[in-house]
XYZ file of C-alpha atoms in Angstrom:
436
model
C 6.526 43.197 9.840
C 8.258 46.465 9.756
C 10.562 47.973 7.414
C 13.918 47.785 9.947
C 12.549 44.018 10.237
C 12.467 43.324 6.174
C 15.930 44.637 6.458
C 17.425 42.796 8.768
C 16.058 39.187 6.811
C 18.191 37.766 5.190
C 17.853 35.045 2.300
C 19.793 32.610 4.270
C 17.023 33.024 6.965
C 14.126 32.923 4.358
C 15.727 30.070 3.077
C 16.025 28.223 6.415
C 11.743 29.214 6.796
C 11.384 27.252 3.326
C 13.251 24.339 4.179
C 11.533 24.129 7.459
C 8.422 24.672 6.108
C 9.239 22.109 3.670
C 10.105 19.658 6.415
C 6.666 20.408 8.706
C 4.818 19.895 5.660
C 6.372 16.492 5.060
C 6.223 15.185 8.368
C 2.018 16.343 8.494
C 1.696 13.897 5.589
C 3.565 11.409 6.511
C 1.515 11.501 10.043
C -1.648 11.470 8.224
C -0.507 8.227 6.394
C 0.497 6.246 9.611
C -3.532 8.024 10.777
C -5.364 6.684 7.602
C -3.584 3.122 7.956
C -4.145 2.996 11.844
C -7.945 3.620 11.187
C -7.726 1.553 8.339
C -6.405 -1.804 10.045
C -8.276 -0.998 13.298
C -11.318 -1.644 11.101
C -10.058 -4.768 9.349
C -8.937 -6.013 12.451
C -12.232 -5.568 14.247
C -14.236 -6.911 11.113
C -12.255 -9.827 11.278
C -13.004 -10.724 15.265
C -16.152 -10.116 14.433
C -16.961 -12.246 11.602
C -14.836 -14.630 13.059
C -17.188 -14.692 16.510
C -20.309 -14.533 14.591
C -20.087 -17.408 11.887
C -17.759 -20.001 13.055
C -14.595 -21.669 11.888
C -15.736 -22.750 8.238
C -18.226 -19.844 7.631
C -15.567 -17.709 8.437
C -13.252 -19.458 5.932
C -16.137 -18.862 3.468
C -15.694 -15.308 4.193
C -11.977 -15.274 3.917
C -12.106 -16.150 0.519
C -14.056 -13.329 -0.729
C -11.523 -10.870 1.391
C -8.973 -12.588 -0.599
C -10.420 -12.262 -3.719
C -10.637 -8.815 -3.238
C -7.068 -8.060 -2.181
C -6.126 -9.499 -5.388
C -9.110 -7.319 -7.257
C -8.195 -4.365 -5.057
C -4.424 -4.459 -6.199
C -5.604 -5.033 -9.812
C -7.255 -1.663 -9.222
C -4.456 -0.383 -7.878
C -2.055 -0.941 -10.462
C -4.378 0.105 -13.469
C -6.311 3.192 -11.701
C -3.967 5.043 -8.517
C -0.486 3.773 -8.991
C -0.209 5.902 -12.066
C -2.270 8.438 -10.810
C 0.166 9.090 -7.145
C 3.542 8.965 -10.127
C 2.309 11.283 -12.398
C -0.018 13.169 -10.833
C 1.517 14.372 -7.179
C 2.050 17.967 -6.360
C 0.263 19.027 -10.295
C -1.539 21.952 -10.041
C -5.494 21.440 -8.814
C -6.983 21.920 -12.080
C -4.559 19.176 -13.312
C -5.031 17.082 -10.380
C -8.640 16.731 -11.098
C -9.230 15.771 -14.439
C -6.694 12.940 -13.529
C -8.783 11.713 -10.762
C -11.770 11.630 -12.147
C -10.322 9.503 -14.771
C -8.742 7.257 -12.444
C -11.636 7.026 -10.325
C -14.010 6.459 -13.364
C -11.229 3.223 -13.988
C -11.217 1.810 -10.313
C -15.178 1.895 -10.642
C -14.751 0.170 -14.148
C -12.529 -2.765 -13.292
C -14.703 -3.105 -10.248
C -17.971 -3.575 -12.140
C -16.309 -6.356 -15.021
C -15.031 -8.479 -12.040
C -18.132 -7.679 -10.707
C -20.343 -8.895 -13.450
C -17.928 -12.222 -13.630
C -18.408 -12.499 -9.700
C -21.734 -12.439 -10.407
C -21.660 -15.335 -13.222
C -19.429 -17.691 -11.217
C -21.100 -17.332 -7.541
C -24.400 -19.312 -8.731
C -22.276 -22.153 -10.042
C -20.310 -22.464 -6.836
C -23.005 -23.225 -4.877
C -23.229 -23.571 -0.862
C -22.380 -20.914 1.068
C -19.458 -19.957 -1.246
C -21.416 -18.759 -4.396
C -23.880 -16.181 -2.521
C -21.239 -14.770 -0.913
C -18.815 -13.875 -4.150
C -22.241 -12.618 -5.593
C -22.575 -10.385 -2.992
C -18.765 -9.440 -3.439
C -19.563 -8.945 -7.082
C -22.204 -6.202 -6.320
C -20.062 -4.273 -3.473
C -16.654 -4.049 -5.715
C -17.358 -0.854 -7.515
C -17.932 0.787 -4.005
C -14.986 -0.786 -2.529
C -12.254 0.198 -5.154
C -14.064 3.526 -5.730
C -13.316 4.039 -2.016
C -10.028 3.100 -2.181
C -9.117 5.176 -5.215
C -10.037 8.182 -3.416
C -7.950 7.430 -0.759
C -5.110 7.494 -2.912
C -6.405 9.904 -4.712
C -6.169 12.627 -1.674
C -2.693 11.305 -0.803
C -1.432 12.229 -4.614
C -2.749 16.108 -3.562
C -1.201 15.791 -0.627
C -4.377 15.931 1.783
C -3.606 13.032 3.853
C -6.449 14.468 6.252
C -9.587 13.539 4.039
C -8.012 10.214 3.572
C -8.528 9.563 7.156
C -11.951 10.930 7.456
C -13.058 8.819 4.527
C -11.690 6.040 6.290
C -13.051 6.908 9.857
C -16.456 7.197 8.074
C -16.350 4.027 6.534
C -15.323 2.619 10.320
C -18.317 4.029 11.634
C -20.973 2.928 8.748
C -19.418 -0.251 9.462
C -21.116 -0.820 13.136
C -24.767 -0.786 12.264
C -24.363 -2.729 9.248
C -22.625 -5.551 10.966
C -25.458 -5.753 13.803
C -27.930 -5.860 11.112
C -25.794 -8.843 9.256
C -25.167 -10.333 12.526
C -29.025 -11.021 12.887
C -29.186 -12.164 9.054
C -26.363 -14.630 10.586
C -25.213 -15.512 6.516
C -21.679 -14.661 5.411
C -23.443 -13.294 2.163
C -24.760 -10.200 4.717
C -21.524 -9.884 6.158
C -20.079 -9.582 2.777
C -23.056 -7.166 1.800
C -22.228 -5.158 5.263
C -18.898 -4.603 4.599
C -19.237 -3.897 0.823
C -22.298 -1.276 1.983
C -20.331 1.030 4.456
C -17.513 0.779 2.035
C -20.172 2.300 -0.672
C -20.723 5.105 1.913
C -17.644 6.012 2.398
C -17.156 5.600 -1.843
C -19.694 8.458 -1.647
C -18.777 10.827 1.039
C -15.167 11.133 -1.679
C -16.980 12.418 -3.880
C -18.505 15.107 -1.240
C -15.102 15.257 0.073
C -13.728 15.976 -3.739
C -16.513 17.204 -5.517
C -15.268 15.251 -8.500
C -17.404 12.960 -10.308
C -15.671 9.329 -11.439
C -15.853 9.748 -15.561
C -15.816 5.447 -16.172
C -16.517 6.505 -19.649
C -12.781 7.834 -19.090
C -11.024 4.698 -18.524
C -10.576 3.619 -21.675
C -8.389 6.978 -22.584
C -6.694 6.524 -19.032
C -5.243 2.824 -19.448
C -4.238 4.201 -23.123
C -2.422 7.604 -21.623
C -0.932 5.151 -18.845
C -0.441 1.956 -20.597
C 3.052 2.584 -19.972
C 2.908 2.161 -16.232
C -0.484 0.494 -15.626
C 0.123 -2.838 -16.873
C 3.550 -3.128 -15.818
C 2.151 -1.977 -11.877
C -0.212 -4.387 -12.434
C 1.979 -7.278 -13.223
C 3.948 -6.020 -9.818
C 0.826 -5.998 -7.820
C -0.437 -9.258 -8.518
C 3.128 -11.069 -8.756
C 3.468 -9.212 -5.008
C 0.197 -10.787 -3.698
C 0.704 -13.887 -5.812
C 4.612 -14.889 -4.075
C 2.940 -15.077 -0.757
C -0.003 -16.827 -1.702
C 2.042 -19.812 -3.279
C 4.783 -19.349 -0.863
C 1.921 -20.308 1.998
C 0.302 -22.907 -0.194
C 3.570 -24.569 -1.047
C 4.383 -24.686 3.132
C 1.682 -26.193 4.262
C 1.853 -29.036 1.304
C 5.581 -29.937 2.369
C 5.632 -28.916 6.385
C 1.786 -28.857 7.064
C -0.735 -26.467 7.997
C 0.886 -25.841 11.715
C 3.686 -24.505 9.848
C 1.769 -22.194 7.893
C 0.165 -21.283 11.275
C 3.674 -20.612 13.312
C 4.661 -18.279 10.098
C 1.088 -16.182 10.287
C 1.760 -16.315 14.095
C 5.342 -14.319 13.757
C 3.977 -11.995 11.381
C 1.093 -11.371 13.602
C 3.527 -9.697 16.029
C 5.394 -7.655 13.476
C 1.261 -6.378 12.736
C 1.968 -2.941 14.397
C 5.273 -2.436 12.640
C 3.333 -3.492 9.458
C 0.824 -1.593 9.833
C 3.100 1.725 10.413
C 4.767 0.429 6.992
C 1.744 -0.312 4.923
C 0.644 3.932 6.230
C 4.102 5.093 4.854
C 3.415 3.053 1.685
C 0.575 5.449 0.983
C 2.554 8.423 1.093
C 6.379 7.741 -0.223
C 5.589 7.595 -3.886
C 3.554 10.779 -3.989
C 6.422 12.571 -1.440
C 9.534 10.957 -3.890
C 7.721 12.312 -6.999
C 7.538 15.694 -5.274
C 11.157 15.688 -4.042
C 12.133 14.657 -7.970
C 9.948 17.924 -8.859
C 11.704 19.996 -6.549
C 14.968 19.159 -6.027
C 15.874 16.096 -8.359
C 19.436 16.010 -6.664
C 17.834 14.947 -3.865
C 15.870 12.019 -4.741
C 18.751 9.709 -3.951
C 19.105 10.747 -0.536
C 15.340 10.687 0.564
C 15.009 7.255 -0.854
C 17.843 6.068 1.323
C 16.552 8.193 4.616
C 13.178 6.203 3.853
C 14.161 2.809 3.548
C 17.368 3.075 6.049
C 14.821 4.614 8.787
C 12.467 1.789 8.122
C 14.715 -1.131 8.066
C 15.911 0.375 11.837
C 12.383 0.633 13.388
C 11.991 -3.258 12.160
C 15.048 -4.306 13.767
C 14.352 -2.076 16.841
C 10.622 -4.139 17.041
C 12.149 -7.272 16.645
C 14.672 -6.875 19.380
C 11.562 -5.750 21.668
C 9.999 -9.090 20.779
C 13.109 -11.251 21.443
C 12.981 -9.542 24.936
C 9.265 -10.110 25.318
C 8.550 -12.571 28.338
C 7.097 -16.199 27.672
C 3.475 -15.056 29.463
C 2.932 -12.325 27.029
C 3.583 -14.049 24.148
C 1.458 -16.945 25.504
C -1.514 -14.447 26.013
C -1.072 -13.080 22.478
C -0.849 -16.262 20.528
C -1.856 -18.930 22.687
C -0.357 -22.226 21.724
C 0.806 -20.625 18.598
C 3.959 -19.126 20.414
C 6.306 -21.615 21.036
C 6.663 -22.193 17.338
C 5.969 -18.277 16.197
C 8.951 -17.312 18.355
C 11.447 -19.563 16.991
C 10.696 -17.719 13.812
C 11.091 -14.024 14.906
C 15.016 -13.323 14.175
C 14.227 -14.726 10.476
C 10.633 -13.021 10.309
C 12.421 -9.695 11.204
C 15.235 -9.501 9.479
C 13.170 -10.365 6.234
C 10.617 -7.320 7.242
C 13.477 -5.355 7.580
C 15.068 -6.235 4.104
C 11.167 -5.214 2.906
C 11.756 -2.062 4.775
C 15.101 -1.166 2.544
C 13.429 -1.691 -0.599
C 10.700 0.531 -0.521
C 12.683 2.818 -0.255
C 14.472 2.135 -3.912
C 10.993 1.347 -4.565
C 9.495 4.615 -4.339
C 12.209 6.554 -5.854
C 11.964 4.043 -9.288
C 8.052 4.766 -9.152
C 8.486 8.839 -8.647
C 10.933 8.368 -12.080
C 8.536 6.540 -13.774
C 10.797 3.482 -14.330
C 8.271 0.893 -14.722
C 10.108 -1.265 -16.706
C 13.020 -1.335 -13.941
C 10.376 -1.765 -11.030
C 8.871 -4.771 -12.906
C 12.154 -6.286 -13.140
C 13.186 -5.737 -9.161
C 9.380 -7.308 -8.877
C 9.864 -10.446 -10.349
C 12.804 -11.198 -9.414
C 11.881 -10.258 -5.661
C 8.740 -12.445 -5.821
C 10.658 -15.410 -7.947
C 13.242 -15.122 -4.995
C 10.953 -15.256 -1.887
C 8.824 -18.241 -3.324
C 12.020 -19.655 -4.083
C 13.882 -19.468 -0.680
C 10.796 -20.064 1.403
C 10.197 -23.118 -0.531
C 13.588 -24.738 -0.610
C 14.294 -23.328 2.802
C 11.466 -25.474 3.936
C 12.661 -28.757 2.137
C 16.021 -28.215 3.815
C 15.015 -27.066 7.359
C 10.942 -27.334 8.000
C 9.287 -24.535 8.972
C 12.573 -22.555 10.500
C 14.561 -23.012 7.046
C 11.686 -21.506 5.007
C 11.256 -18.243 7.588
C 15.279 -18.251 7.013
C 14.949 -18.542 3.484
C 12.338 -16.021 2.293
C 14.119 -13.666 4.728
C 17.380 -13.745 2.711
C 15.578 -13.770 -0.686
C 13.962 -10.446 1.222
C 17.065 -9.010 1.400
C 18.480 -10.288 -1.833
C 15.702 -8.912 -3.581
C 15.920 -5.002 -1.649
C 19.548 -5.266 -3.113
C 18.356 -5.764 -6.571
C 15.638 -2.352 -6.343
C 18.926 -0.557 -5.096
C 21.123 -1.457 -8.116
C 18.423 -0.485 -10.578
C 17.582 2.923 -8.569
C 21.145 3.463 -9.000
C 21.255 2.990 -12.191
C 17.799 5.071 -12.999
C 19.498 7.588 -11.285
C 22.745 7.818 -13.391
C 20.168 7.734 -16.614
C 18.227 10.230 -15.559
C 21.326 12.430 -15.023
C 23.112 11.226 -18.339
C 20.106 12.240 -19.798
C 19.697 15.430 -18.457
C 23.406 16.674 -18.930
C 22.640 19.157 -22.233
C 25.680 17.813 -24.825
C 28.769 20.018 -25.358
C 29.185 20.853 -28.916
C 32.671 21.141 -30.114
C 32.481 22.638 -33.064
């Protein structure tokens, strides 16, 4: 640049370069998110079909149960080891950033290897197919969560790029060692598959980081984080818990179709889902840096989030209302007659979801854990509630109907107490006039 050039810059102009800067940057990471989660459920997905193909209807139940048991292990991880880490620990300098995460690592490997070692201890007394199969799971959990950690982990330092490439390279470890299981025909060496290429992946992080997970750091981690770890935790497992019950409780008083026609309507919401479950990975981290640099902000952002997500839900479920009979037919078989009676309810309720995280992320960026619990509970309470008693009053139609207003009901509450954390924060930080 020459010197009439420098001249002729402004700081309005150099201002408009940051902001837009500001704005490319935050789009890149937001892209890698919706990357990472695409290659992420493309995987799941295809492990799934091909399980499914492989074993058989009650094998494959077998192995639903240990994927089960790890979503609730995995958000147990979650909640103890990277949902403090992406709050506290987004946008910190490097040197800062890694000391945390090998910390948090070292604690996702921890709580993997104590449910581990109980996996191990209760699979031999199951018996049948079931008890291999959880031993198996208890062997491959430290390399699971260690995989996801680092996932999260490169999100937090804003490197949504390594995320995917972890990812892609546990998709690809995944295709020999399913042929091999395949031949083995046992769900304990599809469980043993999966948990393996997730182990590979586990280790490429730590090529990918060059950090090594400190597990003799965990204890000093849940203490430094006790704050928020056990209060994420609660919110994690109440999350998973609510739908569990909320199915359970469905099939008891409708039957099993009913539980069916429900999984059948969220089945076509899967590709919005899946776009929200990639933004999930990035909001906290991208809140806690917009609280960093411009707290004013914070407000604003939240709403842009959850106002643009609630809009792409409605905007999918008013392509599926137009969606012709034969497609739905050739997506869900006989499961669509019922599944679409369900998809005004089905979206409206993903679109209340949509709202809420939002408020969600902005009372995780302040640290507000006590606040976040709260909206939790009262969320989950609500949805097991109004799915329940919507299906005592109306079947299978009144409980979509009724977890989609406790949806919304619940995305109200998160707003009220972001508002409020918001005031606090402000109150707080308002220095005091002396008079005197």
């Amino acid at each position: 640049m020459t010197t009439e050039e420098e001249k002729t810059t402004t700081p309005a102009d150099r201002a408009a370069d940051t902001r837009w800067a500001a704005k490319r940057g935050l789009v890149g990471r937001l892209s890698w998110g919706l990357a990472d989660q695409a290659a992420s459920s493309v995987s799941n997905f295809a492990v799934g079909v091909y399980v499914a193909r492989s074993l058989g209807v009650t094998a494959f139940g077998v192995f639903s149960l240990a994927w089960v048991t790890y979503g609730v292990v995995l958000n147990i991880s979650r909640g103890l080891a990277t949902d403090p880490l992406v709050v506290r620990f987004s946008g910190v300098p490097e040197a800062s950033w890694r000391g945390a995460v090998a910390r948090s690592s070292g604690t996702a490997v921890g709580v993997g290897a104590a449910i581990g070692v109980a996996c191990l201890v209760v699979g031999p007394a199951l018996g049948g197919r079931l008890g291999p199969a959880f031993a198996c799971l208890g062997v491959m959990l430290p390399g699971l969560l260690l995989q996801d950690a680092w996932r999260f982990s490169f999100f937090a330092a804003g490197n949504g790029r390594k995320a995917f490439v972890n990812d892609v390279v546990w998709g690809v470890a995944l295709v020999p060692a399913m042929i091999v299981a395949a031949r083995v025909g046992s769900v304990a060496a599809f469980v043993l598959a999966w948990g393996a290429s997730a182990t590979v992946a586990a280790g490429y992080g730590y090529i990918q980081s060059g950090i090594r997970p400190r597990v003799t750091g965990a204890r000093g981690w849940l203490r430094e984080q006790r704050d928020l770890g056990y209060r994420y935790l609660v919110e994690n497992t109440c999350l998973s818990g609510a739908s569990q019950l909320r199915a359970y409780g469905l099939g008891a008083i409708v039957g099993v179709g009913a539980v069916g026609a429900v999984r059948g309507a969220e089945l076509l919401m899967g590709p919005f889902l899946a776009v929200l479950m990639g933004l999930s990975l990035v909001t906290v981290p991208e809140a806690a840096r917009v609280l960093r640099q411009a707290p004013h902000r914070l407000g604003r952002f939240c709403l842009l989030l959850g106002g643009g997500q609630a809009a792409a839900a409605l905007l999918w479920g008013s392509a599926l209302l137009l969606m012709p009979d034969r497609l739905g037919e050739l997506a869900l078989g006989s499961v669509w007659p019922s599944a679409s009676q369900l998809i005004v309810a089905i979206t409206l309720g993903v679109a209340g979801a949509g709202l809420g995280t939002g408020a969600a992320a902005g009372l995780r960026a302040l640290g507000a854990a006590r606040r976040s619990l709260r909206c939790q509970l009262f969320a989950s309470a609500c949805y097991v509630g109004g799915g329940l008693g919507g299906a005592v009053a109306a079947g299978t139609v009144g409980s979509a109907w009724g977890a989609a207003a406790a949806t919304v009901s619940g995305s109200a509450v998160w707003w009220l107490q972001l508002r409020s954390a918001l005031r606090e924060r402000h109150h707080n930080s308002v220095p005091e006039v002396r008079t005197s």
